[in-house]
Amino acid sequence: MQTETAEQIRDEAFSGDLRYLMALSHLVLANNQVTNRFIEQTYDMPVHAWSALYAVVHFPGVRAKEIRTLFPRPQNSISRAVSLLHRRGLLRQETMQDDNRARHLYPTDEGVALLSEIEERIGARQHEMFAPLTDDEKAEFLRLCRKVIASGKHETSEVL
């Protein structure tokens, strides 16, 4: 049995029939591992919570079910994250006058301050991760990601 290096294994996986999903999965899973560990150790919260806080700070009045627009995660994960953020005083909920079930989420001053701190570190991570790319390559990468997202094919499947 021949021993292959990690680079050889990746080269083979990224040149096969599933190369696009394998490369994307590699990037996403590796980044999630680094980011999740940082968020959990530094802020004692799951990554779902910081991403929910991001949505609430940047889109005040968002409802929990609308957070999936930014972060396609299971609704129960988002609900748990919102509950955790509420318990910690990082967001507040306002019930709609015409629908007692609909709750709009707003950040507290503490939530805004915490997200600002997290965003600074995550921004540094983004810079670190995409440093090998030129500005034009980063723009093209984002353009292509947005094109795939706009197609809607990333959240549902006709073949699986």
mmCIF file of the C-alpha atoms, coordinates in Angstrom:
data_MODEL
# 
_entry.id   MODEL 
# 
loop_
_atom_site.group_PDB 
_atom_site.id 
_atom_site.type_symbol 
_atom_site.label_atom_id 
_atom_site.label_alt_id 
_atom_site.label_comp_id 
_atom_site.label_asym_id 
_atom_site.label_entity_id 
_atom_site.label_seq_id 
_atom_site.pdbx_PDB_ins_code 
_atom_site.Cartn_x 
_atom_site.Cartn_y 
_atom_site.Cartn_z 
_atom_site.occupancy 
_atom_site.B_iso_or_equiv 
_atom_site.pdbx_formal_charge 
_atom_site.auth_seq_id 
_atom_site.auth_comp_id 
_atom_site.auth_asym_id 
_atom_site.auth_atom_id 
_atom_site.pdbx_PDB_model_num 
ATOM 1   C CA . MET A 1 1   ? 0.000   0.000  0.000   1.00 0.00 ? 1   MET A CA 1 
ATOM 2   C CA . GLN A 1 2   ? 1.406   3.347  -1.065  1.00 0.00 ? 2   GLN A CA 1 
ATOM 3   C CA . THR A 1 3   ? 1.315   6.186  1.466   1.00 0.00 ? 3   THR A CA 1 
ATOM 4   C CA . GLU A 1 4   ? -0.043  9.363  -0.051  1.00 0.00 ? 4   GLU A CA 1 
ATOM 5   C CA . THR A 1 5   ? 0.510   12.837 1.308   1.00 0.00 ? 5   THR A CA 1 
ATOM 6   C CA . ALA A 1 6   ? -2.398  15.037 2.336   1.00 0.00 ? 6   ALA A CA 1 
ATOM 7   C CA . GLU A 1 7   ? -1.753  17.197 -0.726  1.00 0.00 ? 7   GLU A CA 1 
ATOM 8   C CA . GLN A 1 8   ? -1.896  14.180 -3.033  1.00 0.00 ? 8   GLN A CA 1 
ATOM 9   C CA . ILE A 1 9   ? -5.146  13.004 -1.463  1.00 0.00 ? 9   ILE A CA 1 
ATOM 10  C CA . ARG A 1 10  ? -6.721  16.458 -1.857  1.00 0.00 ? 10  ARG A CA 1 
ATOM 11  C CA . ASP A 1 11  ? -5.452  16.764 -5.435  1.00 0.00 ? 11  ASP A CA 1 
ATOM 12  C CA . GLU A 1 12  ? -7.082  13.457 -6.296  1.00 0.00 ? 12  GLU A CA 1 
ATOM 13  C CA . ALA A 1 13  ? -10.363 14.325 -4.549  1.00 0.00 ? 13  ALA A CA 1 
ATOM 14  C CA . PHE A 1 14  ? -10.480 17.778 -6.150  1.00 0.00 ? 14  PHE A CA 1 
ATOM 15  C CA . SER A 1 15  ? -9.957  16.388 -9.635  1.00 0.00 ? 15  SER A CA 1 
ATOM 16  C CA . GLY A 1 16  ? -12.604 13.657 -9.476  1.00 0.00 ? 16  GLY A CA 1 
ATOM 17  C CA . ASP A 1 17  ? -16.234 13.699 -10.518 1.00 0.00 ? 17  ASP A CA 1 
ATOM 18  C CA . LEU A 1 18  ? -17.276 15.368 -7.229  1.00 0.00 ? 18  LEU A CA 1 
ATOM 19  C CA . ARG A 1 19  ? -14.449 17.941 -7.279  1.00 0.00 ? 19  ARG A CA 1 
ATOM 20  C CA . TYR A 1 20  ? -16.601 21.057 -6.842  1.00 0.00 ? 20  TYR A CA 1 
ATOM 21  C CA . LEU A 1 21  ? -18.523 19.790 -3.822  1.00 0.00 ? 21  LEU A CA 1 
ATOM 22  C CA . MET A 1 22  ? -15.389 18.210 -2.349  1.00 0.00 ? 22  MET A CA 1 
ATOM 23  C CA . ALA A 1 23  ? -13.464 21.496 -2.592  1.00 0.00 ? 23  ALA A CA 1 
ATOM 24  C CA . LEU A 1 24  ? -16.370 23.514 -1.211  1.00 0.00 ? 24  LEU A CA 1 
ATOM 25  C CA . SER A 1 25  ? -16.938 21.028 1.618   1.00 0.00 ? 25  SER A CA 1 
ATOM 26  C CA . HIS A 1 26  ? -13.250 21.097 2.487   1.00 0.00 ? 26  HIS A CA 1 
ATOM 27  C CA . LEU A 1 27  ? -13.237 24.908 2.776   1.00 0.00 ? 27  LEU A CA 1 
ATOM 28  C CA . VAL A 1 28  ? -16.489 25.118 4.713   1.00 0.00 ? 28  VAL A CA 1 
ATOM 29  C CA . LEU A 1 29  ? -15.762 22.267 7.117   1.00 0.00 ? 29  LEU A CA 1 
ATOM 30  C CA . ALA A 1 30  ? -12.202 23.412 7.843   1.00 0.00 ? 30  ALA A CA 1 
ATOM 31  C CA . ASN A 1 31  ? -13.327 26.987 8.460   1.00 0.00 ? 31  ASN A CA 1 
ATOM 32  C CA . ASN A 1 32  ? -16.252 25.836 10.614  1.00 0.00 ? 32  ASN A CA 1 
ATOM 33  C CA . GLN A 1 33  ? -13.905 23.763 12.738  1.00 0.00 ? 33  GLN A CA 1 
ATOM 34  C CA . VAL A 1 34  ? -11.640 26.773 13.402  1.00 0.00 ? 34  VAL A CA 1 
ATOM 35  C CA . THR A 1 35  ? -14.481 29.262 13.852  1.00 0.00 ? 35  THR A CA 1 
ATOM 36  C CA . ASN A 1 36  ? -16.675 26.985 15.984  1.00 0.00 ? 36  ASN A CA 1 
ATOM 37  C CA . ARG A 1 37  ? -13.807 26.189 18.339  1.00 0.00 ? 37  ARG A CA 1 
ATOM 38  C CA . PHE A 1 38  ? -12.999 29.908 18.729  1.00 0.00 ? 38  PHE A CA 1 
ATOM 39  C CA . ILE A 1 39  ? -16.611 30.970 19.346  1.00 0.00 ? 39  ILE A CA 1 
ATOM 40  C CA . GLU A 1 40  ? -17.286 28.121 21.780  1.00 0.00 ? 40  GLU A CA 1 
ATOM 41  C CA . GLN A 1 41  ? -14.073 28.604 23.777  1.00 0.00 ? 41  GLN A CA 1 
ATOM 42  C CA . THR A 1 42  ? -14.050 32.394 23.809  1.00 0.00 ? 42  THR A CA 1 
ATOM 43  C CA . TYR A 1 43  ? -17.756 33.176 24.163  1.00 0.00 ? 43  TYR A CA 1 
ATOM 44  C CA . ASP A 1 44  ? -19.210 29.924 25.518  1.00 0.00 ? 44  ASP A CA 1 
ATOM 45  C CA . MET A 1 45  ? -21.838 29.723 22.809  1.00 0.00 ? 45  MET A CA 1 
ATOM 46  C CA . PRO A 1 46  ? -22.437 27.582 19.749  1.00 0.00 ? 46  PRO A CA 1 
ATOM 47  C CA . VAL A 1 47  ? -21.655 29.084 16.373  1.00 0.00 ? 47  VAL A CA 1 
ATOM 48  C CA . HIS A 1 48  ? -25.402 29.159 15.665  1.00 0.00 ? 48  HIS A CA 1 
ATOM 49  C CA . ALA A 1 49  ? -25.750 31.785 18.392  1.00 0.00 ? 49  ALA A CA 1 
ATOM 50  C CA . TRP A 1 50  ? -23.188 34.216 17.024  1.00 0.00 ? 50  TRP A CA 1 
ATOM 51  C CA . SER A 1 51  ? -24.640 33.909 13.543  1.00 0.00 ? 51  SER A CA 1 
ATOM 52  C CA . ALA A 1 52  ? -28.144 34.570 14.917  1.00 0.00 ? 52  ALA A CA 1 
ATOM 53  C CA . LEU A 1 53  ? -26.757 37.601 16.758  1.00 0.00 ? 53  LEU A CA 1 
ATOM 54  C CA . TYR A 1 54  ? -25.230 38.765 13.475  1.00 0.00 ? 54  TYR A CA 1 
ATOM 55  C CA . ALA A 1 55  ? -28.646 38.584 11.801  1.00 0.00 ? 55  ALA A CA 1 
ATOM 56  C CA . VAL A 1 56  ? -30.380 40.444 14.640  1.00 0.00 ? 56  VAL A CA 1 
ATOM 57  C CA . VAL A 1 57  ? -27.795 43.239 14.811  1.00 0.00 ? 57  VAL A CA 1 
ATOM 58  C CA . HIS A 1 58  ? -27.614 43.759 11.052  1.00 0.00 ? 58  HIS A CA 1 
ATOM 59  C CA . PHE A 1 59  ? -31.354 43.300 10.449  1.00 0.00 ? 59  PHE A CA 1 
ATOM 60  C CA . PRO A 1 60  ? -33.155 44.634 13.544  1.00 0.00 ? 60  PRO A CA 1 
ATOM 61  C CA . GLY A 1 61  ? -36.714 43.356 13.737  1.00 0.00 ? 61  GLY A CA 1 
ATOM 62  C CA . VAL A 1 62  ? -35.915 40.094 11.981  1.00 0.00 ? 62  VAL A CA 1 
ATOM 63  C CA . ARG A 1 63  ? -37.959 37.091 13.066  1.00 0.00 ? 63  ARG A CA 1 
ATOM 64  C CA . ALA A 1 64  ? -36.237 33.863 14.084  1.00 0.00 ? 64  ALA A CA 1 
ATOM 65  C CA . LYS A 1 65  ? -37.611 32.005 11.070  1.00 0.00 ? 65  LYS A CA 1 
ATOM 66  C CA . GLU A 1 66  ? -36.152 34.661 8.753   1.00 0.00 ? 66  GLU A CA 1 
ATOM 67  C CA . ILE A 1 67  ? -32.610 34.060 10.036  1.00 0.00 ? 67  ILE A CA 1 
ATOM 68  C CA . ARG A 1 68  ? -32.544 31.025 7.734   1.00 0.00 ? 68  ARG A CA 1 
ATOM 69  C CA . THR A 1 69  ? -32.300 33.483 4.821   1.00 0.00 ? 69  THR A CA 1 
ATOM 70  C CA . LEU A 1 70  ? -28.718 34.232 5.895   1.00 0.00 ? 70  LEU A CA 1 
ATOM 71  C CA . PHE A 1 71  ? -27.807 31.033 7.692   1.00 0.00 ? 71  PHE A CA 1 
ATOM 72  C CA . PRO A 1 72  ? -29.592 27.953 6.331   1.00 0.00 ? 72  PRO A CA 1 
ATOM 73  C CA . ARG A 1 73  ? -29.688 25.917 9.518   1.00 0.00 ? 73  ARG A CA 1 
ATOM 74  C CA . PRO A 1 74  ? -32.409 23.810 11.101  1.00 0.00 ? 74  PRO A CA 1 
ATOM 75  C CA . GLN A 1 75  ? -35.094 25.994 12.660  1.00 0.00 ? 75  GLN A CA 1 
ATOM 76  C CA . ASN A 1 76  ? -34.741 24.281 16.044  1.00 0.00 ? 76  ASN A CA 1 
ATOM 77  C CA . SER A 1 77  ? -31.034 25.265 16.116  1.00 0.00 ? 77  SER A CA 1 
ATOM 78  C CA . ILE A 1 78  ? -31.935 28.860 15.383  1.00 0.00 ? 78  ILE A CA 1 
ATOM 79  C CA . SER A 1 79  ? -34.670 28.828 18.043  1.00 0.00 ? 79  SER A CA 1 
ATOM 80  C CA . ARG A 1 80  ? -32.230 27.483 20.653  1.00 0.00 ? 80  ARG A CA 1 
ATOM 81  C CA . ALA A 1 81  ? -29.686 30.136 19.664  1.00 0.00 ? 81  ALA A CA 1 
ATOM 82  C CA . VAL A 1 82  ? -32.281 32.911 19.973  1.00 0.00 ? 82  VAL A CA 1 
ATOM 83  C CA . SER A 1 83  ? -33.311 31.606 23.403  1.00 0.00 ? 83  SER A CA 1 
ATOM 84  C CA . LEU A 1 84  ? -29.685 31.570 24.557  1.00 0.00 ? 84  LEU A CA 1 
ATOM 85  C CA . LEU A 1 85  ? -29.077 35.116 23.298  1.00 0.00 ? 85  LEU A CA 1 
ATOM 86  C CA . HIS A 1 86  ? -32.271 36.293 25.006  1.00 0.00 ? 86  HIS A CA 1 
ATOM 87  C CA . ARG A 1 87  ? -31.307 34.664 28.322  1.00 0.00 ? 87  ARG A CA 1 
ATOM 88  C CA . ARG A 1 88  ? -27.901 36.345 28.152  1.00 0.00 ? 88  ARG A CA 1 
ATOM 89  C CA . GLY A 1 89  ? -29.481 39.735 27.531  1.00 0.00 ? 89  GLY A CA 1 
ATOM 90  C CA . LEU A 1 90  ? -28.002 40.100 24.047  1.00 0.00 ? 90  LEU A CA 1 
ATOM 91  C CA . LEU A 1 91  ? -31.332 40.540 22.296  1.00 0.00 ? 91  LEU A CA 1 
ATOM 92  C CA . ARG A 1 92  ? -34.903 41.406 23.118  1.00 0.00 ? 92  ARG A CA 1 
ATOM 93  C CA . GLN A 1 93  ? -38.125 40.170 21.590  1.00 0.00 ? 93  GLN A CA 1 
ATOM 94  C CA . GLU A 1 94  ? -41.170 42.237 20.702  1.00 0.00 ? 94  GLU A CA 1 
ATOM 95  C CA . THR A 1 95  ? -44.498 40.593 19.959  1.00 0.00 ? 95  THR A CA 1 
ATOM 96  C CA . MET A 1 96  ? -46.455 41.865 16.975  1.00 0.00 ? 96  MET A CA 1 
ATOM 97  C CA . GLN A 1 97  ? -49.710 43.600 17.893  1.00 0.00 ? 97  GLN A CA 1 
ATOM 98  C CA . ASP A 1 98  ? -51.662 41.815 15.170  1.00 0.00 ? 98  ASP A CA 1 
ATOM 99  C CA . ASP A 1 99  ? -50.044 38.382 15.726  1.00 0.00 ? 99  ASP A CA 1 
ATOM 100 C CA . ASN A 1 100 ? -49.040 37.286 19.238  1.00 0.00 ? 100 ASN A CA 1 
ATOM 101 C CA . ARG A 1 101 ? -47.014 34.397 17.812  1.00 0.00 ? 101 ARG A CA 1 
ATOM 102 C CA . ALA A 1 102 ? -44.725 36.583 15.692  1.00 0.00 ? 102 ALA A CA 1 
ATOM 103 C CA . ARG A 1 103 ? -41.760 37.933 17.637  1.00 0.00 ? 103 ARG A CA 1 
ATOM 104 C CA . HIS A 1 104 ? -39.387 40.465 16.172  1.00 0.00 ? 104 HIS A CA 1 
ATOM 105 C CA . LEU A 1 105 ? -35.842 40.381 17.470  1.00 0.00 ? 105 LEU A CA 1 
ATOM 106 C CA . TYR A 1 106 ? -33.772 43.432 18.358  1.00 0.00 ? 106 TYR A CA 1 
ATOM 107 C CA . PRO A 1 107 ? -30.237 43.608 19.727  1.00 0.00 ? 107 PRO A CA 1 
ATOM 108 C CA . THR A 1 108 ? -29.447 45.097 23.102  1.00 0.00 ? 108 THR A CA 1 
ATOM 109 C CA . ASP A 1 109 ? -26.467 47.395 23.564  1.00 0.00 ? 109 ASP A CA 1 
ATOM 110 C CA . GLU A 1 110 ? -24.613 44.421 25.020  1.00 0.00 ? 110 GLU A CA 1 
ATOM 111 C CA . GLY A 1 111 ? -25.458 42.346 21.950  1.00 0.00 ? 111 GLY A CA 1 
ATOM 112 C CA . VAL A 1 112 ? -24.196 45.041 19.585  1.00 0.00 ? 112 VAL A CA 1 
ATOM 113 C CA . ALA A 1 113 ? -20.958 45.379 21.572  1.00 0.00 ? 113 ALA A CA 1 
ATOM 114 C CA . LEU A 1 114 ? -20.385 41.624 21.656  1.00 0.00 ? 114 LEU A CA 1 
ATOM 115 C CA . LEU A 1 115 ? -21.019 41.225 17.943  1.00 0.00 ? 115 LEU A CA 1 
ATOM 116 C CA . SER A 1 116 ? -18.609 44.064 17.213  1.00 0.00 ? 116 SER A CA 1 
ATOM 117 C CA . GLU A 1 117 ? -15.909 42.193 19.126  1.00 0.00 ? 117 GLU A CA 1 
ATOM 118 C CA . ILE A 1 118 ? -16.692 38.918 17.369  1.00 0.00 ? 118 ILE A CA 1 
ATOM 119 C CA . GLU A 1 119 ? -16.821 40.555 13.932  1.00 0.00 ? 119 GLU A CA 1 
ATOM 120 C CA . GLU A 1 120 ? -13.364 42.015 14.435  1.00 0.00 ? 120 GLU A CA 1 
ATOM 121 C CA . ARG A 1 121 ? -11.928 38.543 15.053  1.00 0.00 ? 121 ARG A CA 1 
ATOM 122 C CA . ILE A 1 122 ? -13.975 36.862 12.321  1.00 0.00 ? 122 ILE A CA 1 
ATOM 123 C CA . GLY A 1 123 ? -12.942 39.618 9.909   1.00 0.00 ? 123 GLY A CA 1 
ATOM 124 C CA . ALA A 1 124 ? -9.317  38.824 10.689  1.00 0.00 ? 124 ALA A CA 1 
ATOM 125 C CA . ARG A 1 125 ? -10.099 35.149 10.016  1.00 0.00 ? 125 ARG A CA 1 
ATOM 126 C CA . GLN A 1 126 ? -11.672 36.059 6.678   1.00 0.00 ? 126 GLN A CA 1 
ATOM 127 C CA . HIS A 1 127 ? -8.578  38.045 5.724   1.00 0.00 ? 127 HIS A CA 1 
ATOM 128 C CA . GLU A 1 128 ? -6.355  35.141 6.800   1.00 0.00 ? 128 GLU A CA 1 
ATOM 129 C CA . MET A 1 129 ? -8.346  32.546 4.880   1.00 0.00 ? 129 MET A CA 1 
ATOM 130 C CA . PHE A 1 130 ? -8.606  34.501 1.631   1.00 0.00 ? 130 PHE A CA 1 
ATOM 131 C CA . ALA A 1 131 ? -5.091  35.984 1.710   1.00 0.00 ? 131 ALA A CA 1 
ATOM 132 C CA . PRO A 1 132 ? -3.905  33.707 -1.141  1.00 0.00 ? 132 PRO A CA 1 
ATOM 133 C CA . LEU A 1 133 ? -6.423  35.358 -3.492  1.00 0.00 ? 133 LEU A CA 1 
ATOM 134 C CA . THR A 1 134 ? -6.062  38.700 -5.238  1.00 0.00 ? 134 THR A CA 1 
ATOM 135 C CA . ASP A 1 135 ? -8.807  41.294 -4.841  1.00 0.00 ? 135 ASP A CA 1 
ATOM 136 C CA . ASP A 1 136 ? -10.096 40.382 -8.317  1.00 0.00 ? 136 ASP A CA 1 
ATOM 137 C CA . GLU A 1 137 ? -10.136 36.672 -7.419  1.00 0.00 ? 137 GLU A CA 1 
ATOM 138 C CA . LYS A 1 138 ? -12.029 37.398 -4.195  1.00 0.00 ? 138 LYS A CA 1 
ATOM 139 C CA . ALA A 1 139 ? -14.592 39.409 -6.140  1.00 0.00 ? 139 ALA A CA 1 
ATOM 140 C CA . GLU A 1 140 ? -14.973 36.591 -8.686  1.00 0.00 ? 140 GLU A CA 1 
ATOM 141 C CA . PHE A 1 141 ? -15.293 34.002 -5.912  1.00 0.00 ? 141 PHE A CA 1 
ATOM 142 C CA . LEU A 1 142 ? -18.060 36.053 -4.282  1.00 0.00 ? 142 LEU A CA 1 
ATOM 143 C CA . ARG A 1 143 ? -19.794 36.609 -7.613  1.00 0.00 ? 143 ARG A CA 1 
ATOM 144 C CA . LEU A 1 144 ? -19.827 32.869 -8.295  1.00 0.00 ? 144 LEU A CA 1 
ATOM 145 C CA . CYS A 1 145 ? -21.055 32.032 -4.792  1.00 0.00 ? 145 CYS A CA 1 
ATOM 146 C CA . ARG A 1 146 ? -23.874 34.553 -5.133  1.00 0.00 ? 146 ARG A CA 1 
ATOM 147 C CA . LYS A 1 147 ? -24.824 33.043 -8.499  1.00 0.00 ? 147 LYS A CA 1 
ATOM 148 C CA . VAL A 1 148 ? -25.099 29.565 -6.981  1.00 0.00 ? 148 VAL A CA 1 
ATOM 149 C CA . ILE A 1 149 ? -27.056 30.936 -3.999  1.00 0.00 ? 149 ILE A CA 1 
ATOM 150 C CA . ALA A 1 150 ? -29.438 32.872 -6.266  1.00 0.00 ? 150 ALA A CA 1 
ATOM 151 C CA . SER A 1 151 ? -30.259 29.652 -8.129  1.00 0.00 ? 151 SER A CA 1 
ATOM 152 C CA . GLY A 1 152 ? -31.721 28.155 -4.942  1.00 0.00 ? 152 GLY A CA 1 
ATOM 153 C CA . LYS A 1 153 ? -30.076 24.812 -5.741  1.00 0.00 ? 153 LYS A CA 1 
ATOM 154 C CA . HIS A 1 154 ? -27.993 24.859 -2.554  1.00 0.00 ? 154 HIS A CA 1 
ATOM 155 C CA . GLU A 1 155 ? -30.879 24.403 -0.101  1.00 0.00 ? 155 GLU A CA 1 
ATOM 156 C CA . THR A 1 156 ? -33.019 21.870 -1.911  1.00 0.00 ? 156 THR A CA 1 
ATOM 157 C CA . SER A 1 157 ? -32.419 19.052 -4.337  1.00 0.00 ? 157 SER A CA 1 
ATOM 158 C CA . GLU A 1 158 ? -34.368 17.300 -7.007  1.00 0.00 ? 158 GLU A CA 1 
ATOM 159 C CA . VAL A 1 159 ? -31.919 14.377 -7.059  1.00 0.00 ? 159 VAL A CA 1 
ATOM 160 C CA . LEU A 1 160 ? -31.367 13.700 -3.334  1.00 0.00 ? 160 LEU A CA 1 
# 
